[in-house]
Amino acid sequence: MLALTAKALYTPLEKIERPLVLVDEGSVLKITSQVASETPPRCRLRDFGDCTLAPGFVDMHTHGAAGYDLMGDDPDGQNAINTFLARHGVTSYFPTTVTAPMDKTLAALDHLAEAIESAKDASKGQAQPLGIHIEGPFLSHTRRGMHPPEHLQRPTLAAFEKLWQAARGHIRVMTIAPELDGALEVIAEATKRGVFVSMGHSDADLDQARRGVTAGARHATHTFNAMRPLDHREPGIIAEVLTNPRISAEIIVDGIHVHPSVVALIAKAKGVEGTVLVTDATAATGMPDGKYQLGWVEIEVKDGMCLHDGTLAGSVLTLDRAVRNVMNFASWDLQRAVRAAGLNPAKAAGARTKGSLEIGADADLVALDVNGEVKATIAKGVIVQ
Ligand SMILES: [Zn+2]
């Protein structure tokens, strides 16, 4: 058995001073404070000193890292990504596809399903892929960003079923533009199957966005990016996202995708319950400037910006940096920031054993210093430095 202690712990809803977390077989057995109980005999104690422990981060929107794209089929890729993410405090994530030729998409979904199934028992000490986020092909031509127009599709139940089968039911998040013909039917069907439906890459006006929510959509993909802009007389989808408490909102807090003051605006509107930090990271994350793949599209990375044809195409953000940035941009404390990077995405996507430190939860933790820097990650009870 392993016992973990530090200066403090965020569950994240509660704060425990001098916590004592007992870990057995990769799960949390007990959480108390050192004042209340002693370390059991024959238990290995690890003291993280002045650090604060929090649930391991959960990235709902990531395309790759460490030189590898998650749609690729390089056998080393998955391992490299899982190791890289764990070093940045991420203990679980939702590999995210981009719009691509249908046969390539189906092949990628098959690989990702395989990765998810094999990681179930074997992901100790690494980040675990939990389910697939499909970003495309049901996106708006007007707001497609880097998604290749020739492969965008009109949403149909038949096309959705094809993707679902290829992914062997592992689709957990779907980005879709609710204004497209057929979208509402696909949103309703996906929701019925337990998919967390996110509105994004969308030119929806206010009514179209509201109809999306009525059909089952509960989330917004990278709020403000690839969306009809907010106008005070033509409010559109962003007004619905910011004002409807049933919708949670992703933000890419790299200081490039959304201006820091608008990050503060979203954080204020959605509050600590409704804000979800994501990276939208690409293969270029953790790598030098240069050319990388994002799905079947080439991107060029320079000075922290990923571009395709002059359009922003993903990021090189890591979730630990997003946590530090949101503290700066929105004047949030660490407790709020870690909640938006862990509990909120886990809850949204229905990952019951993730995002919250409680008895029976997976022993996924991150040890952060006062500046929010990752000092260690614990993934299913295995400590990664
Ligand atoms: Zn993306």
Coordinates of N, CA and C and ligand atoms in Angstrom, one line a residue, residues 61 63 96 98 135 147 201 222 280, ligand 1:
H61 N -10.0 17.6 -25.0 CA -9.8 18.0 -26.4 C -8.3 18.1 -26.7
H63 N -5.3 16.6 -29.7 CA -5.0 15.9 -31.0 C -3.6 15.2 -31.0
T96 N -8.7 13.2 -29.7 CA -9.7 14.0 -30.5 C -9.3 13.9 -32.0
V98 N -9.7 15.0 -36.1 CA -10.2 16.1 -36.9 C -10.8 15.6 -38.2
E135 N -14.1 15.5 -33.6 CA -14.3 16.9 -33.9 C -14.4 16.9 -35.5
H147 N -10.3 22.5 -40.7 CA -10.9 21.2 -41.2 C -11.1 21.3 -42.7
H201 N -17.4 24.8 -34.1 CA -17.2 25.0 -35.5 C -18.6 25.3 -36.1
H222 N -14.1 24.8 -27.8 CA -13.3 26.0 -27.8 C -14.1 27.3 -28.1
D280 N -6.5 21.5 -27.0 CA -6.6 21.5 -28.4 C -5.1 21.3 -29.0
Ligands
ZN1 ZN -9.5 20.6 -32.0

